[in-house]
Short mmCIF file of C-alpha atoms in Angstrom, two decimals:
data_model
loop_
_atom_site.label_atom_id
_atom_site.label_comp_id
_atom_site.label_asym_id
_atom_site.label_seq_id
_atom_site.Cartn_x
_atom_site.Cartn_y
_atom_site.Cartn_z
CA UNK A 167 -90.55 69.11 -62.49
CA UNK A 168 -87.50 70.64 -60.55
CA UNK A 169 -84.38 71.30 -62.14
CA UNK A 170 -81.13 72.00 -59.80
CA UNK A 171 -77.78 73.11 -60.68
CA UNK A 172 -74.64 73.69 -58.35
CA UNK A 173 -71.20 73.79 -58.73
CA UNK A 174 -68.80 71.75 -56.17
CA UNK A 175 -65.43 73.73 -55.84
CA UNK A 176 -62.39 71.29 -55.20
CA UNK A 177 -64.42 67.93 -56.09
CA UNK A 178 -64.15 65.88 -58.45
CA UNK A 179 -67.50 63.97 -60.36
CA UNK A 180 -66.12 60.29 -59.81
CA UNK A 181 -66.06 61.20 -55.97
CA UNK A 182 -69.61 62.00 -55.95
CA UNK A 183 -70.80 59.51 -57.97
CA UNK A 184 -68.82 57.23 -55.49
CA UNK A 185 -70.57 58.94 -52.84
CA UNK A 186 -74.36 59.04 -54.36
CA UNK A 187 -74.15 55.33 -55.20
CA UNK A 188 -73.29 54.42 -51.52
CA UNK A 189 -75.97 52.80 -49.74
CA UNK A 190 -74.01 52.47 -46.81
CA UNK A 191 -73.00 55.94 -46.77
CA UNK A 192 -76.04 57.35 -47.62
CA UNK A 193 -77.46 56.81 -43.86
CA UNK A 194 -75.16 59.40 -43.00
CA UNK A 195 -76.48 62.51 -44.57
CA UNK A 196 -80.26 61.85 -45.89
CA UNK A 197 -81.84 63.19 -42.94
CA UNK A 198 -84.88 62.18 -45.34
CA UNK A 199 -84.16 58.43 -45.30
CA UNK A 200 -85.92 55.89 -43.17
CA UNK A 201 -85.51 52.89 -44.71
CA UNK A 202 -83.65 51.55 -47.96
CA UNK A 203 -83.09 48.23 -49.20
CA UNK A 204 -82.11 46.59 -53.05
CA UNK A 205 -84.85 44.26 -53.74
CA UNK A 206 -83.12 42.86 -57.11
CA UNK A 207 -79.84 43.72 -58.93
CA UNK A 208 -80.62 43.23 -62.93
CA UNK A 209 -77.16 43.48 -64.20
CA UNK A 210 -74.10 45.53 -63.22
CA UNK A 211 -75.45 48.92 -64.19
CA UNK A 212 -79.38 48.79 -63.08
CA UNK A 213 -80.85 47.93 -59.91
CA UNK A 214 -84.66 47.88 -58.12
CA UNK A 215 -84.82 49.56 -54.72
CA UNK A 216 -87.23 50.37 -51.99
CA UNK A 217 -86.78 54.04 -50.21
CA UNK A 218 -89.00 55.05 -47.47
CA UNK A 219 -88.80 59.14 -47.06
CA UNK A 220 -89.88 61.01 -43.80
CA UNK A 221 -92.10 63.52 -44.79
CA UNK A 222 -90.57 67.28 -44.53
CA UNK A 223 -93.71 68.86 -43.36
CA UNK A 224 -96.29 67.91 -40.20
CA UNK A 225 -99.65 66.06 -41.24
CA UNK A 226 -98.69 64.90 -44.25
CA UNK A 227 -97.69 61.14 -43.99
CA UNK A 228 -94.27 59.60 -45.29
CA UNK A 229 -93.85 58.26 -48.46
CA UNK A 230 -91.92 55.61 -49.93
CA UNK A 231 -90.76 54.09 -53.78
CA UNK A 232 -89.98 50.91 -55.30
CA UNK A 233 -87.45 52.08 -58.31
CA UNK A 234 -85.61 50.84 -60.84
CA UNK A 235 -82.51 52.94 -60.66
CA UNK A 236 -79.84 52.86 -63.33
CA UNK A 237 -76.18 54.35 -63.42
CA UNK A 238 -73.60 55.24 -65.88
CA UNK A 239 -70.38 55.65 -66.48
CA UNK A 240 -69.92 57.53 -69.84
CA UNK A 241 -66.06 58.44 -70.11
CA UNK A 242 -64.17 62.01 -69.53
CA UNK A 243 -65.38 62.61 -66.31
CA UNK A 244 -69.22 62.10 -67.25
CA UNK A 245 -71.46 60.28 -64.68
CA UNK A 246 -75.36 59.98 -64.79
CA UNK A 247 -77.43 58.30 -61.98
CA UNK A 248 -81.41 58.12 -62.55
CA UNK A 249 -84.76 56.17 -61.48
CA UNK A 250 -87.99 55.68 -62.05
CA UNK A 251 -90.92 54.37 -60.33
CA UNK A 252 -91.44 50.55 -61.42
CA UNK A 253 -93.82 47.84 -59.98
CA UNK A 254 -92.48 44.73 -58.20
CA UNK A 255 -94.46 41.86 -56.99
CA UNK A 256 -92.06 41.49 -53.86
CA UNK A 257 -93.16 44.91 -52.43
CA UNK A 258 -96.38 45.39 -51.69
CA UNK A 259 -98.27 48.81 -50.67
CA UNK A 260 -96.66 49.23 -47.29
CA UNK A 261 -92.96 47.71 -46.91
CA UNK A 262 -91.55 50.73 -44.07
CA UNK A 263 -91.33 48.48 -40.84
CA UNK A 264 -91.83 51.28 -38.45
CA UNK A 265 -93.43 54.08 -40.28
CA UNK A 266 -96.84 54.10 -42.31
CA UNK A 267 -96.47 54.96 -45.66
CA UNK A 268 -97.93 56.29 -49.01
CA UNK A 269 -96.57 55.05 -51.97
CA UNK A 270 -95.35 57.48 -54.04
CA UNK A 271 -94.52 57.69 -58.20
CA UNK A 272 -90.99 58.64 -59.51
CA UNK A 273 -91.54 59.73 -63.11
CA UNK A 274 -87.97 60.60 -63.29
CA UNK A 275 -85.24 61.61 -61.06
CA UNK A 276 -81.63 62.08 -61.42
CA UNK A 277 -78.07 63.48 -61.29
CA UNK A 278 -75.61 64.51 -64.18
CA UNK A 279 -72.20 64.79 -63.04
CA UNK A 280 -69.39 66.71 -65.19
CA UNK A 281 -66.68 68.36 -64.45
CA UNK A 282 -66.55 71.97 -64.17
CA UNK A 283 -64.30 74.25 -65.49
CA UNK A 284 -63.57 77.98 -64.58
CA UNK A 285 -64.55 80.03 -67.24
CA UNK A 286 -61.98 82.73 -66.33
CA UNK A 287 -59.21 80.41 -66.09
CA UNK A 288 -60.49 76.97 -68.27
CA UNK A 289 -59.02 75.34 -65.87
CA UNK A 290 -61.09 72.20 -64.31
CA UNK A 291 -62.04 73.42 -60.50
CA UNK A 292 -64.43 70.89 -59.82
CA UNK A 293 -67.91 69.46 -60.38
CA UNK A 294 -70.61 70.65 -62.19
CA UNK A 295 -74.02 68.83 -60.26
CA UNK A 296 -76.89 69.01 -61.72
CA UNK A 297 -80.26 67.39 -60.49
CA UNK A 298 -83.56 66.95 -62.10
CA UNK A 299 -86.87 65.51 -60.19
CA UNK A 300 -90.44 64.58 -61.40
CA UNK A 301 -92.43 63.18 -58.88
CA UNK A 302 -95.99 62.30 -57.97
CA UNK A 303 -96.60 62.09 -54.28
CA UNK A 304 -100.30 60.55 -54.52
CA UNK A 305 -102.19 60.51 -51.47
CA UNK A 306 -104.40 63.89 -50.49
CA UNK A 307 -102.00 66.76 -50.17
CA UNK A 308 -103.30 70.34 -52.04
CA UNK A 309 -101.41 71.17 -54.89
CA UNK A 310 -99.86 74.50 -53.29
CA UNK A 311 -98.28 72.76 -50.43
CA UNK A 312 -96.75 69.96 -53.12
CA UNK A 313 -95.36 72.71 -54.97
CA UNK A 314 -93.91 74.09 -51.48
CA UNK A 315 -92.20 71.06 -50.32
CA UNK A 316 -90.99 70.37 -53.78
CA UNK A 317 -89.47 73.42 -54.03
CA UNK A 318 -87.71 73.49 -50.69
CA UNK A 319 -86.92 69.91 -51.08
CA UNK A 320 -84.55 69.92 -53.92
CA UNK A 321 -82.21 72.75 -52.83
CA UNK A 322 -81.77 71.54 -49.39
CA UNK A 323 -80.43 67.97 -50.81
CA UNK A 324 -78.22 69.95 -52.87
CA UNK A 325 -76.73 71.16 -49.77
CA UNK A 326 -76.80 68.51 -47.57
CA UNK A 327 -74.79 67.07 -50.79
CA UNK A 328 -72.14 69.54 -50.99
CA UNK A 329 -71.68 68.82 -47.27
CA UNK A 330 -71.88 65.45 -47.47
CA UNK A 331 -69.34 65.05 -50.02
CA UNK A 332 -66.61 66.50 -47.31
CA UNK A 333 -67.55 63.70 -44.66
CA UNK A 334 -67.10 61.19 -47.38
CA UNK A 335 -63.48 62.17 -48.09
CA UNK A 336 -62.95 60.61 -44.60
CA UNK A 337 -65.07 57.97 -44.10
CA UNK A 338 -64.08 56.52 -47.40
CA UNK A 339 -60.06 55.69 -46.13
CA UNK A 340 -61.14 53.57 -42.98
CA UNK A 341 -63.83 51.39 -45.06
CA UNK A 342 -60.72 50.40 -48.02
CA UNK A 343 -58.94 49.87 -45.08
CA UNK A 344 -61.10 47.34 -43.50
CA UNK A 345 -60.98 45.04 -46.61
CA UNK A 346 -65.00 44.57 -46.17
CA UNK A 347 -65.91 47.49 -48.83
CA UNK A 348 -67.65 46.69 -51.96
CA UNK A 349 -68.00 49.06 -54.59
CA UNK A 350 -70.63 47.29 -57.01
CA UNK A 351 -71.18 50.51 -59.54
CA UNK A 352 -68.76 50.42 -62.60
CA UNK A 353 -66.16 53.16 -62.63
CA UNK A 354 -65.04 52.12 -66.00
CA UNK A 355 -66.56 54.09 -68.80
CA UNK A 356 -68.78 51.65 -71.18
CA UNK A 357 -67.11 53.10 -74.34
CA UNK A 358 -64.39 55.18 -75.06
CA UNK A 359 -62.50 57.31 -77.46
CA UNK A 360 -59.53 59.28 -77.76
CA UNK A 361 -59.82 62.69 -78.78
CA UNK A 362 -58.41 62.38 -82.40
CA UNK A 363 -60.36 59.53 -82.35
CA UNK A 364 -63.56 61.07 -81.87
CA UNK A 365 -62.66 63.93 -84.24
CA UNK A 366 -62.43 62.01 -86.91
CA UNK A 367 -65.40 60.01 -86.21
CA UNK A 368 -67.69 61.33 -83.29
CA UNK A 369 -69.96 58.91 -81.59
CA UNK A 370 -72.77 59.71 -79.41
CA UNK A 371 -73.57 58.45 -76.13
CA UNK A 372 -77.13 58.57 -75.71
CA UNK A 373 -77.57 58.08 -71.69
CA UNK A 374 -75.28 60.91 -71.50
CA UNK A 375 -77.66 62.77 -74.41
CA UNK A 376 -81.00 62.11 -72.88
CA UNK A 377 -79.77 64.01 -69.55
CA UNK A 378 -78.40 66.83 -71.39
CA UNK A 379 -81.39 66.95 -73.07
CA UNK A 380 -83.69 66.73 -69.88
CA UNK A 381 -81.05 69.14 -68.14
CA UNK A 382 -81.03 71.60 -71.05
CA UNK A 383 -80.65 74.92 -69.65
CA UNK A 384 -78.78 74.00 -66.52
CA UNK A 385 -75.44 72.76 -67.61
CA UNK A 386 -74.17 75.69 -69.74
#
């Protein structure tokens, strides 16, 4: 399992979770991405997908995923996004049109998004980014060059990310513009309380728990 944390000066965590949820967008910065598709949408917060991944090293072939992916909007500034691998009788073993593929197991993979504040100042500065993956890649690949990829893997995505997130602030204008954007991810939180409110009688959100608790370490 690989755990990643950065810090995004000057963003803000409904931006990226605008950004990460953009299939459209997405073909702009995952140099890893060769195909992507929904195959089902279950209700407004969980989905099934199909991602085919070029492989980051030579001689080992691609890889690709059919997951169910869910999202979540959890109120003061709190997003999570996370999948898993699931099976789907509409995929079979090979779905890539162009590229032969192995099909590969997400166990669990995900982003927590919070806002981050200076600690000097306590002043909110940005976003706090933290993401987790557990993956199997199956096929025949030796454990120490798993461990390699894995481990470059994760930070690069964090910075194609943080670069990502930039181009985004510009692209997004032109598509509102156009009148032909559709945002299908909920931007409202599911529950909410005010601050007195929650004093007096806390609840806990337990999508927003579990990824503490798989992030634990990271975040603080």
């Amino acid at each position: 399992m690989i755990k990643v944390f950065a810090v995004f000066r000057d963003t803000h965590p409904e931006e990226l979770y605008d950004m990460m949820n953009d299939a459209v967008f997405r073909e702009e910065w995952d140099g890893f991405r060769l195909e992507a598709f929904r195959i089902a949408r279950l209700d407004e917060r969980n989905d099934i997908g199909y991602y085919a991944a070029k492989s980051p090293v030579p001689f080992v072939a691609n890889r690709d995923f059919v997951n169910q992916r869910s999202w979540h909007a959890a109120g003061r500034g709190e997003y999570v996004i996370f999948n898993t691998s699931v099976p789907h009788p509409g995929i079979g073993g090979r779905a890539a049109k162009h590229e032969r593929c192995v099909r590969a197991f997400s166990k669990l993979t995900g982003y927590l998004l919070q806002p981050w504040c200076n600690p000097t100042t306590g002043v909110e500065e940005g976003t706090a980014f933290t993401y987790i993956t557990h993956v199997d890649p199956r096929g025949s690949i030796p454990k120490s060059l798993v461990n390699f990829v894995t481990t470059k893997f994760a930070p690069k995505t964090i910075k194609r990310v943080g670069k990502a997130v930039l181009q985004f602030r510009q692209w997004l204008p032109a598509q509102l513009a156009s009148g032909e954007y559709t945002r299908d991810w909920g931007l409202t939180p599911e529950w909410w309380l005010s601050d007195e409110e929650e004093a007096e009688k806390p609840l806990r959100n337990e999508t927003i728990d579990f990824a503490k608790e798989k992030m634990k370490g990271l975040t603080s």
